[in-house]
PDB file of C-alpha atoms in Angstrom:
ATOM      1  CA  MET A  15     111.530 124.060 101.045  1.00  0.00           C
ATOM      2  CA  LYS A  16     113.964 126.717 100.676  1.00  0.00           C
ATOM      3  CA  LYS A  17     112.937 130.146 102.242  1.00  0.00           C
ATOM      4  CA  TYR A  18     113.406 133.665 100.435  1.00  0.00           C
ATOM      5  CA  THR A  19     113.637 137.273 102.278  1.00  0.00           C
ATOM      6  CA  LEU A  20     111.161 138.534  99.521  1.00  0.00           C
ATOM      7  CA  ILE A  21     108.517 136.124 100.223  1.00  0.00           C
ATOM      8  CA  PHE A  22     108.157 136.944 103.976  1.00  0.00           C
ATOM      9  CA  LEU A  23     108.299 140.872 102.885  1.00  0.00           C
ATOM     10  CA  LEU A  24     105.439 140.069 101.083  1.00  0.00           C
ATOM     11  CA  LEU A  25     103.391 138.300 103.579  1.00  0.00           C
ATOM     12  CA  PHE A  26     104.481 141.435 105.946  1.00  0.00           C
ATOM     13  CA  THR A  27     103.412 143.891 103.664  1.00  0.00           C
ATOM     14  CA  PHE A  28      99.784 142.941 102.689  1.00  0.00           C
ATOM     15  CA  GLY A  29      99.414 141.492 106.191  1.00  0.00           C
ATOM     16  CA  ILE A  30      96.469 139.375 105.591  1.00  0.00           C
ATOM     17  CA  ASN A  31      94.799 137.383 108.397  1.00  0.00           C
ATOM     18  CA  ALA A  32      94.932 133.681 107.331  1.00  0.00           C
ATOM     19  CA  GLN A  33      93.191 132.821 110.350  1.00  0.00           C
ATOM     20  CA  ASN A  34      89.838 134.558 108.816  1.00  0.00           C
ATOM     21  CA  ILE A  35      90.501 134.186 104.495  1.00  0.00           C
ATOM     22  CA  SER A  36      87.938 132.634 102.852  1.00  0.00           C
ATOM     23  CA  GLY A  37      87.301 132.945  99.435  1.00  0.00           C
ATOM     24  CA  GLN A  38      86.933 131.170  95.818  1.00  0.00           C
ATOM     25  CA  ALA A  39      89.153 130.290  92.983  1.00  0.00           C
ATOM     26  CA  TYR A  40      88.005 129.324  89.209  1.00  0.00           C
ATOM     27  CA  TYR A  41      90.323 127.749  87.219  1.00  0.00           C
ATOM     28  CA  GLU A  42      89.999 126.736  83.862  1.00  0.00           C
ATOM     29  CA  SER A  43      91.906 124.034  82.414  1.00  0.00           C
ATOM     30  CA  LYS A  44      93.669 123.751  78.742  1.00  0.00           C
ATOM     31  CA  THR A  45      95.615 120.286  77.290  1.00  0.00           C
ATOM     32  CA  THR A  46      97.115 120.052  74.335  1.00  0.00           C
ATOM     33  CA  VAL A  47      97.790 116.961  72.453  1.00  0.00           C
ATOM     34  CA  ASP A  48     100.140 116.154  69.857  1.00  0.00           C
ATOM     35  CA  MET A  49      98.304 114.047  67.291  1.00  0.00           C
ATOM     36  CA  ASP A  50     101.116 113.410  65.092  1.00  0.00           C
ATOM     37  CA  ALA A  51     103.473 111.694  67.756  1.00  0.00           C
ATOM     38  CA  PHE A  52     100.554 108.881  68.124  1.00  0.00           C
ATOM     39  CA  GLY A  53     101.585 105.971  66.831  1.00  0.00           C
ATOM     40  CA  GLY A  54     104.623 107.578  65.094  1.00  0.00           C
ATOM     41  CA  GLY A  55     102.341 108.473  62.461  1.00  0.00           C
ATOM     42  CA  ARG A  56     101.730 104.865  61.091  1.00  0.00           C
ATOM     43  CA  GLU A  57      99.324 102.913  63.110  1.00  0.00           C
ATOM     44  CA  MET A  58      96.799 105.415  63.853  1.00  0.00           C
ATOM     45  CA  SER A  59      94.622 106.758  60.756  1.00  0.00           C
ATOM     46  CA  GLU A  60      93.739 110.491  60.547  1.00  0.00           C
ATOM     47  CA  GLU A  61      90.183 109.744  61.157  1.00  0.00           C
ATOM     48  CA  MET A  62      91.050 107.992  64.375  1.00  0.00           C
ATOM     49  CA  LYS A  63      93.637 110.731  65.534  1.00  0.00           C
ATOM     50  CA  LYS A  64      90.588 113.385  65.413  1.00  0.00           C
ATOM     51  CA  THR A  65      88.280 110.989  67.326  1.00  0.00           C
ATOM     52  CA  VAL A  66      91.086 110.379  69.892  1.00  0.00           C
ATOM     53  CA  ALA A  67      92.182 114.217  70.417  1.00  0.00           C
ATOM     54  CA  THR A  68      88.250 115.392  70.558  1.00  0.00           C
ATOM     55  CA  MET A  69      87.866 112.533  73.440  1.00  0.00           C
ATOM     56  CA  MET A  70      90.756 114.260  75.165  1.00  0.00           C
ATOM     57  CA  LYS A  71      89.926 117.673  74.724  1.00  0.00           C
ATOM     58  CA  SER A  72      86.243 116.895  75.891  1.00  0.00           C
ATOM     59  CA  ALA A  73      87.702 114.679  79.143  1.00  0.00           C
ATOM     60  CA  LEU A  74      90.470 117.129  80.291  1.00  0.00           C
ATOM     61  CA  GLU A  75      89.579 120.896  79.526  1.00  0.00           C
ATOM     62  CA  LYS A  76      87.228 121.977  82.292  1.00  0.00           C
ATOM     63  CA  THR A  77      86.469 125.210  84.594  1.00  0.00           C
ATOM     64  CA  TYR A  78      86.835 124.465  88.652  1.00  0.00           C
ATOM     65  CA  VAL A  79      86.346 126.280  91.318  1.00  0.00           C
ATOM     66  CA  LEU A  80      88.034 126.146  94.882  1.00  0.00           C
ATOM     67  CA  THR A  81      86.296 127.016  97.875  1.00  0.00           C
ATOM     68  CA  PHE A  82      88.501 127.896 100.648  1.00  0.00           C
ATOM     69  CA  ASN A  83      89.578 128.915 104.307  1.00  0.00           C
ATOM     70  CA  LYS A  84      92.618 128.471 106.311  1.00  0.00           C
ATOM     71  CA  ASP A  85      92.474 124.486 107.040  1.00  0.00           C
ATOM     72  CA  GLU A  86      89.882 123.435 104.298  1.00  0.00           C
ATOM     73  CA  SER A  87      88.829 123.430 100.568  1.00  0.00           C
ATOM     74  CA  ILE A  88      86.262 121.782  98.387  1.00  0.00           C
ATOM     75  CA  TYR A  89      87.528 121.437  95.020  1.00  0.00           C
ATOM     76  CA  LYS A  90      84.064 121.093  92.286  1.00  0.00           C
ATOM     77  CA  GLU A  91      83.877 120.715  88.129  1.00  0.00           C
ATOM     78  CA  GLN A  92      81.758 123.116  86.619  1.00  0.00           C
ATOM     79  CA  GLU A  93      79.023 121.818  85.069  1.00  0.00           C
ATOM     80  CA  LYS A  94      78.434 122.358  81.130  1.00  0.00           C
ATOM     81  CA  LEU A  95      76.766 120.706  78.296  1.00  0.00           C
ATOM     82  CA  ASP A  96      78.850 118.298  76.413  1.00  0.00           C
ATOM     83  CA  ALA A  97      77.223 117.059  72.948  1.00  0.00           C
ATOM     84  CA  SER A  98      80.950 115.811  71.875  1.00  0.00           C
ATOM     85  CA  PRO A  99      80.508 112.037  70.340  1.00  0.00           C
ATOM     86  CA  ILE A 100      82.973 110.080  72.523  1.00  0.00           C
ATOM     87  CA  ASN A 101      83.360 106.528  73.146  1.00  0.00           C
ATOM     88  CA  PRO A 102      81.442 105.714  76.559  1.00  0.00           C
ATOM     89  CA  GLY A 103      84.096 103.435  77.307  1.00  0.00           C
ATOM     90  CA  PHE A 104      86.724 106.292  76.891  1.00  0.00           C
ATOM     91  CA  LYS A 105      84.750 108.687  78.856  1.00  0.00           C
ATOM     92  CA  MET A 106      84.316 106.607  81.451  1.00  0.00           C
ATOM     93  CA  MET A 107      87.784 105.544  81.642  1.00  0.00           C
ATOM     94  CA  MET A 108      89.141 109.127  81.748  1.00  0.00           C
ATOM     95  CA  SER A 109      86.133 110.056  84.329  1.00  0.00           C
ATOM     96  CA  SER A 110      87.328 107.771  86.850  1.00  0.00           C
ATOM     97  CA  TYR A 111      90.318 110.280  87.230  1.00  0.00           C
ATOM     98  CA  THR A 112      88.615 113.446  87.012  1.00  0.00           C
ATOM     99  CA  PRO A 113      86.785 113.213  90.267  1.00  0.00           C
ATOM    100  CA  GLY A 114      83.425 114.616  91.372  1.00  0.00           C
ATOM    101  CA  ALA A 115      83.313 116.570  94.742  1.00  0.00           C
ATOM    102  CA  GLN A 116      86.976 116.826  96.222  1.00  0.00           C
ATOM    103  CA  TYR A 117      87.508 117.701 100.081  1.00  0.00           C
ATOM    104  CA  LYS A 118      90.982 118.632 101.800  1.00  0.00           C
ATOM    105  CA  ASN A 119      91.721 119.241 105.040  1.00  0.00           C
ATOM    106  CA  LEU A 120      95.336 120.604 105.781  1.00  0.00           C
ATOM    107  CA  LYS A 121      95.364 120.034 109.326  1.00  0.00           C
ATOM    108  CA  THR A 122      94.627 116.234 108.969  1.00  0.00           C
ATOM    109  CA  GLY A 123      96.589 115.590 105.763  1.00  0.00           C
ATOM    110  CA  GLN A 124      92.986 114.285 104.343  1.00  0.00           C
ATOM    111  CA  ILE A 125      91.552 114.162 100.928  1.00  0.00           C
ATOM    112  CA  VAL A 126      87.912 112.756 100.336  1.00  0.00           C
ATOM    113  CA  GLU A 127      86.568 112.766  97.016  1.00  0.00           C
ATOM    114  CA  GLU A 128      83.422 111.756  95.288  1.00  0.00           C
ATOM    115  CA  ASN A 129      83.356 109.521  92.213  1.00  0.00           C
ATOM    116  CA  GLU A 130      81.107 107.831  89.691  1.00  0.00           C
ATOM    117  CA  PHE A 131      82.849 104.632  87.862  1.00  0.00           C
ATOM    118  CA  PHE A 132      80.367 102.544  85.659  1.00  0.00           C
ATOM    119  CA  GLY A 133      77.242 103.953  87.227  1.00  0.00           C
ATOM    120  CA  LYS A 134      78.280 103.376  90.697  1.00  0.00           C
ATOM    121  CA  GLN A 135      79.286 105.783  93.461  1.00  0.00           C
ATOM    122  CA  PHE A 136      82.545 105.473  95.398  1.00  0.00           C
ATOM    123  CA  LEU A 137      83.490 107.866  98.673  1.00  0.00           C
ATOM    124  CA  VAL A 138      87.737 107.622  97.876  1.00  0.00           C
ATOM    125  CA  THR A 139      89.709 108.563 101.303  1.00  0.00           C
ATOM    126  CA  ASP A 140      93.541 109.272 100.794  1.00  0.00           C
ATOM    127  CA  SER A 141      96.134 110.966 102.499  1.00  0.00           C
ATOM    128  CA  ILE A 142      97.365 114.904 100.486  1.00  0.00           C
ATOM    129  CA  GLN A 143     100.368 113.646  98.483  1.00  0.00           C
ATOM    130  CA  THR A 144     103.293 115.564  99.674  1.00  0.00           C
ATOM    131  CA  LEU A 145     105.629 117.128  96.974  1.00  0.00           C
ATOM    132  CA  ASP A 146     109.018 118.509  97.733  1.00  0.00           C
ATOM    133  CA  TRP A 147     108.614 121.467  96.123  1.00  0.00           C
ATOM    134  CA  GLN A 148     111.363 123.859  95.027  1.00  0.00           C
ATOM    135  CA  THR A 149     110.404 127.560  95.438  1.00  0.00           C
ATOM    136  CA  THR A 150     112.515 130.229  93.644  1.00  0.00           C
ATOM    137  CA  ASN A 151     112.434 133.918  93.387  1.00  0.00           C
ATOM    138  CA  GLU A 152     111.524 133.967  90.041  1.00  0.00           C
ATOM    139  CA  SER A 153     107.822 135.757  89.893  1.00  0.00           C
ATOM    140  CA  LYS A 154     105.037 136.567  87.850  1.00  0.00           C
ATOM    141  CA  GLN A 155     101.826 138.668  87.315  1.00  0.00           C
ATOM    142  CA  ILE A 156      98.632 136.494  87.566  1.00  0.00           C
ATOM    143  CA  GLY A 157      95.810 139.195  87.704  1.00  0.00           C
ATOM    144  CA  GLN A 158      96.202 141.134  90.424  1.00  0.00           C
ATOM    145  CA  TYR A 159      98.613 139.077  92.604  1.00  0.00           C
ATOM    146  CA  ILE A 160     102.031 138.622  92.445  1.00  0.00           C
ATOM    147  CA  ALA A 161     103.279 134.699  91.832  1.00  0.00           C
ATOM    148  CA  PHE A 162     106.415 132.936  92.688  1.00  0.00           C
ATOM    149  CA  LYS A 163     107.266 129.637  90.899  1.00  0.00           C
ATOM    150  CA  ALA A 164     107.819 126.346  92.424  1.00  0.00           C
ATOM    151  CA  THR A 165     108.729 123.125  90.550  1.00  0.00           C
ATOM    152  CA  ALA A 166     108.400 119.300  92.050  1.00  0.00           C
ATOM    153  CA  ILE A 167     108.659 115.539  90.859  1.00  0.00           C
ATOM    154  CA  LYS A 168     104.906 113.898  91.132  1.00  0.00           C
ATOM    155  CA  LYS A 169     104.590 110.126  90.786  1.00  0.00           C
ATOM    156  CA  VAL A 170     101.532 109.273  88.441  1.00  0.00           C
ATOM    157  CA  ASP A 171      99.336 106.425  89.214  1.00  0.00           C
ATOM    158  CA  PRO A 172     100.061 103.766  86.257  1.00  0.00           C
ATOM    159  CA  ASN A 173      95.953 103.872  85.828  1.00  0.00           C
ATOM    160  CA  ASP A 174      95.871 107.378  85.301  1.00  0.00           C
ATOM    161  CA  TYR A 175      94.368 107.892  81.780  1.00  0.00           C
ATOM    162  CA  SER A 176      94.221 111.814  82.127  1.00  0.00           C
ATOM    163  CA  MET A 177      97.973 111.280  81.674  1.00  0.00           C
ATOM    164  CA  ALA A 178      98.263 109.400  78.739  1.00  0.00           C
ATOM    165  CA  ARG A 179     100.488 109.933  75.965  1.00  0.00           C
ATOM    166  CA  PRO A 180     101.546 108.703  72.629  1.00  0.00           C
ATOM    167  CA  LYS A 181     103.816 105.427  73.008  1.00  0.00           C
ATOM    168  CA  ARG A 182     107.581 105.808  71.836  1.00  0.00           C
ATOM    169  CA  ASP A 183     108.864 103.967  68.835  1.00  0.00           C
ATOM    170  CA  ARG A 184     110.447 100.834  70.029  1.00  0.00           C
ATOM    171  CA  LYS A 185     112.792  99.406  67.801  1.00  0.00           C
ATOM    172  CA  ASP A 186     112.895  96.220  69.180  1.00  0.00           C
ATOM    173  CA  GLU A 187     109.419  95.560  68.791  1.00  0.00           C
ATOM    174  CA  ASN A 188     108.843  91.873  66.765  1.00  0.00           C
ATOM    175  CA  GLU A 189     108.300  92.808  63.096  1.00  0.00           C
ATOM    176  CA  LYS A 190     106.834  89.743  62.176  1.00  0.00           C
ATOM    177  CA  GLU A 191     104.063  90.479  64.936  1.00  0.00           C
ATOM    178  CA  ASN A 192     103.301  93.928  63.703  1.00  0.00           C
ATOM    179  CA  ALA A 193     103.112  92.801  60.329  1.00  0.00           C
ATOM    180  CA  GLU A 194     100.431  90.159  61.031  1.00  0.00           C
ATOM    181  CA  VAL A 195      98.504  92.705  63.075  1.00  0.00           C
ATOM    182  CA  LYS A 196      98.328  95.148  60.076  1.00  0.00           C
ATOM    183  CA  LYS A 197      96.944  92.293  57.924  1.00  0.00           C
ATOM    184  CA  ASP A 198      94.230  92.102  60.146  1.00  0.00           C
ATOM    185  CA  THR A 199      91.809  94.635  59.209  1.00  0.00           C
ATOM    186  CA  THR A 200      88.822  93.116  60.977  1.00  0.00           C
ATOM    187  CA  LYS A 201      90.727  93.649  64.170  1.00  0.00           C
ATOM    188  CA  PRO A 202      89.107  97.427  65.573  1.00  0.00           C
ATOM    189  CA  GLU A 203      91.660  99.990  66.586  1.00  0.00           C
ATOM    190  CA  ASP A 204      92.073  99.988  70.494  1.00  0.00           C
ATOM    191  CA  PRO A 205      92.807 103.597  71.109  1.00  0.00           C
ATOM    192  CA  MET A 206      94.230 102.649  74.432  1.00  0.00           C
ATOM    193  CA  ASP A 207      97.091 100.253  72.512  1.00  0.00           C
ATOM    194  CA  MET A 208      98.883 103.726  71.096  1.00  0.00           C
ATOM    195  CA  ILE A 209      99.213 105.371  74.506  1.00  0.00           C
ATOM    196  CA  GLU A 210     101.159 105.091  77.679  1.00  0.00           C
ATOM    197  CA  ILE A 211     101.395 106.428  81.358  1.00  0.00           C
ATOM    198  CA  PRO A 212     104.455 108.247  82.297  1.00  0.00           C
ATOM    199  CA  LYS A 213     105.863 107.321  85.386  1.00  0.00           C
ATOM    200  CA  GLU A 214     106.377 110.607  86.964  1.00  0.00           C
ATOM    201  CA  ILE A 215     106.147 114.092  86.052  1.00  0.00           C
ATOM    202  CA  GLU A 216     107.137 117.357  86.706  1.00  0.00           C
ATOM    203  CA  VAL A 217     104.818 119.977  87.936  1.00  0.00           C
ATOM    204  CA  THR A 218     105.430 123.946  87.958  1.00  0.00           C
ATOM    205  CA  ALA A 219     103.166 125.306  90.329  1.00  0.00           C
ATOM    206  CA  TRP A 220     102.739 129.289  90.608  1.00  0.00           C
ATOM    207  CA  PHE A 221     101.533 130.713  94.367  1.00  0.00           C
ATOM    208  CA  THR A 222     100.763 133.801  95.769  1.00  0.00           C
ATOM    209  CA  PRO A 223     101.785 134.623  99.245  1.00  0.00           C
ATOM    210  CA  GLN A 224      99.385 137.793  98.759  1.00  0.00           C
ATOM    211  CA  ILE A 225      96.491 135.062  99.726  1.00  0.00           C
ATOM    212  CA  PRO A 226      98.748 132.524 102.628  1.00  0.00           C
ATOM    213  CA  ILE A 227      97.017 129.409 103.077  1.00  0.00           C
ATOM    214  CA  SER A 228      98.643 126.330 101.497  1.00  0.00           C
ATOM    215  CA  ASN A 229      96.157 125.154  99.270  1.00  0.00           C
ATOM    216  CA  GLY A 230      95.367 125.044  95.335  1.00  0.00           C
ATOM    217  CA  PRO A 231      93.563 123.010  92.794  1.00  0.00           C
ATOM    218  CA  GLY A 232      92.722 119.428  92.797  1.00  0.00           C
ATOM    219  CA  GLU A 233      95.283 117.326  95.187  1.00  0.00           C
ATOM    220  CA  PHE A 234      97.586 119.948  94.939  1.00  0.00           C
ATOM    221  CA  ALA A 235      99.089 121.913  98.264  1.00  0.00           C
ATOM    222  CA  GLY A 236     101.651 122.551 100.507  1.00  0.00           C
ATOM    223  CA  LEU A 237     103.209 125.909  99.342  1.00  0.00           C
ATOM    224  CA  PRO A 238     103.536 128.984 101.283  1.00  0.00           C
ATOM    225  CA  GLY A 239     100.627 131.174  99.403  1.00  0.00           C
ATOM    226  CA  LEU A 240      97.735 129.786  97.049  1.00  0.00           C
ATOM    227  CA  ILE A 241      98.186 128.269  93.793  1.00  0.00           C
ATOM    228  CA  LEU A 242      97.211 130.430  90.600  1.00  0.00           C
ATOM    229  CA  GLU A 243      98.593 128.125  87.936  1.00  0.00           C
ATOM    230  CA  LEU A 244      99.929 124.579  87.526  1.00  0.00           C
ATOM    231  CA  ASN A 245     101.591 123.202  84.586  1.00  0.00           C
ATOM    232  CA  PHE A 246     102.013 119.459  84.349  1.00  0.00           C
ATOM    233  CA  TYR A 247     103.011 117.312  81.431  1.00  0.00           C
ATOM    234  CA  ARG A 248     100.752 119.116  78.355  1.00  0.00           C
ATOM    235  CA  THR A 249      97.979 120.504  80.703  1.00  0.00           C
ATOM    236  CA  THR A 250      98.001 123.980  82.146  1.00  0.00           C
ATOM    237  CA  LEU A 251      95.134 124.997  85.076  1.00  0.00           C
ATOM    238  CA  LEU A 252      95.223 128.628  85.308  1.00  0.00           C
ATOM    239  CA  CYS A 253      93.235 130.743  88.022  1.00  0.00           C
ATOM    240  CA  SER A 254      90.576 133.138  86.013  1.00  0.00           C
ATOM    241  CA  LYS A 255      89.370 134.661  88.872  1.00  0.00           C
ATOM    242  CA  ILE A 256      89.203 134.703  92.818  1.00  0.00           C
ATOM    243  CA  VAL A 257      86.923 136.036  95.135  1.00  0.00           C
ATOM    244  CA  MET A 258      87.681 137.215  98.710  1.00  0.00           C
ATOM    245  CA  ASN A 259      85.934 136.531 101.665  1.00  0.00           C
ATOM    246  CA  PRO A 260      82.134 136.323  99.765  1.00  0.00           C
ATOM    247  CA  LYS A 261      79.237 136.506 101.844  1.00  0.00           C
ATOM    248  CA  ASP A 262      77.571 133.501  99.918  1.00  0.00           C
ATOM    249  CA  SER A 263      79.883 130.338  98.893  1.00  0.00           C
ATOM    250  CA  GLU A 264      79.216 126.856  99.407  1.00  0.00           C
ATOM    251  CA  LYS A 265      79.529 125.470 102.736  1.00  0.00           C
ATOM    252  CA  ILE A 266      83.001 123.450 103.015  1.00  0.00           C
ATOM    253  CA  GLU A 267      82.251 119.995 104.388  1.00  0.00           C
ATOM    254  CA  PRO A 268      83.970 116.833 103.420  1.00  0.00           C
ATOM    255  CA  PRO A 269      81.285 114.533 100.535  1.00  0.00           C
ATOM    256  CA  THR A 270      79.211 111.641 101.670  1.00  0.00           C
ATOM    257  CA  LYS A 271      77.670 109.937  98.788  1.00  0.00           C
ATOM    258  CA  GLY A 272      79.485 106.619  97.691  1.00  0.00           C
ATOM    259  CA  LYS A 273      81.045 103.494  98.716  1.00  0.00           C
ATOM    260  CA  LYS A 274      83.697 104.201 101.124  1.00  0.00           C
ATOM    261  CA  VAL A 275      87.184 103.006  99.958  1.00  0.00           C
ATOM    262  CA  THR A 276      91.015 103.694  99.574  1.00  0.00           C
ATOM    263  CA  ARG A 277      92.692 105.196  97.107  1.00  0.00           C
ATOM    264  CA  ASP A 278      94.374 102.012  96.684  1.00  0.00           C
ATOM    265  CA  GLU A 279      91.226 100.025  96.451  1.00  0.00           C
ATOM    266  CA  TYR A 280      89.676 102.309  94.378  1.00  0.00           C
ATOM    267  CA  THR A 281      93.044 101.954  91.994  1.00  0.00           C
ATOM    268  CA  THR A 282      92.037  98.463  91.574  1.00  0.00           C
ATOM    269  CA  ILE A 283      88.616  98.464  90.604  1.00  0.00           C
ATOM    270  CA  VAL A 284      89.612 101.008  88.300  1.00  0.00           C
ATOM    271  CA  LYS A 285      92.212  98.567  86.560  1.00  0.00           C
ATOM    272  CA  GLU A 286      89.649  95.478  86.858  1.00  0.00           C
ATOM    273  CA  LYS A 287      87.226  97.496  84.801  1.00  0.00           C
ATOM    274  CA  THR A 288      89.320  99.243  82.401  1.00  0.00           C
ATOM    275  CA  ASP A 289      90.637  95.288  81.489  1.00  0.00           C
ATOM    276  CA  GLU A 290      87.269  94.245  81.217  1.00  0.00           C
ATOM    277  CA  LEU A 291      86.295  97.054  78.786  1.00  0.00           C
ATOM    278  CA  ARG A 292      89.602  96.816  76.550  1.00  0.00           C
ATOM    279  CA  GLU A 293      88.665  93.147  76.216  1.00  0.00           C
ATOM    280  CA  ASN A 294      84.544  93.652  75.484  1.00  0.00           C
ATOM    281  CA  PHE A 295      86.015  96.474  73.007  1.00  0.00           C
ATOM    282  CA  ARG A 296      88.057  94.446  70.858  1.00  0.00           C
ATOM    283  CA  GLY A 297      85.721  91.360  71.191  1.00  0.00           C
ATOM    284  CA  ARG A 298      82.515  93.350  69.953  1.00  0.00           C
ATOM    285  CA  GLY A 299      84.961  95.032  67.062  1.00  0.00           C
ATOM    286  CA  GLY A 300      85.058  98.671  68.757  1.00  0.00           C
ATOM    287  CA  ASN A 301      81.436  98.412  69.081  1.00  0.00           C
ATOM    288  CA  ASP A 302      80.968  98.015  72.593  1.00  0.00           C
ATOM    289  CA  ARG A 303      78.200 100.614  74.062  1.00  0.00           C
ATOM    290  CA  ARG A 304      77.498  98.703  77.456  1.00  0.00           C
ATOM    291  CA  GLY A 305      80.715  98.879  79.140  1.00  0.00           C
ATOM    292  CA  GLY A 306      79.896  96.597  81.609  1.00  0.00           C
ATOM    293  CA  GLY A 307      78.805  96.831  85.134  1.00  0.00           C
ATOM    294  CA  PHE A 308      79.170  96.034  88.544  1.00  0.00           C
ATOM    295  CA  GLY A 309      77.728  93.191  89.995  1.00  0.00           C
ATOM    296  CA  GLY A 310      75.400  92.796  93.058  1.00  0.00           C
TER     297      GLY A 310
END
């Protein structure tokens, strides 16, 4: 990571004692969805486009709170009433990559998440992903803080549907097979057939040395200052409010509810159940409301 005199000058000027620092940062997530790009505007009906757009918006646009100190943090979604008409199977797949309480320990490099998937609680443990951040002198004002720009390339889990994008048009597709599919009007449209997961994405972060903790929303960390804004693919996480050294704040400790699994184990569970759900969806004409379940 590059080092810049300006950053260290800011740290010296503001003179914050990171040893005793604590606070709460509120983040708003916004995601844009280009529905015209789905299926090249051919396979997906206007009604299906509207349905998928509603599901994506409800699944990805949320408010989060990061409660932090020098070495630890707990990141949670603020609860809200959601009356959107969402296919339960799609909602479960999306929520599998929108964790519950998410704890990070910067000293040990560990991250612990509470996830609920198909009615079962999981406690997922993993190492904090280390990104090769490239910092710059580019800066901007976010609220009352000066933030500097940094970028990195992040690998994406192949089952992370929160990173879904429209499939590219492929000229090498078997035209005969496509024609047969189009003729079968009884076959339900599976929204998952119209999206793909990128292998990697570019992440842009804006961090402030005025709050000298190496933390940020979700799984992100590793910069010389709190991350105030994150941009990746079509999603932006923007800090809307910061309360420093609050008198009353949530206790920072790892979550404990759920079956303990590693990240790889949880990814396998999600993939198996997602594949099962899609088969049920196709077999029941797109009207499967149960979504399967876990045995035992």
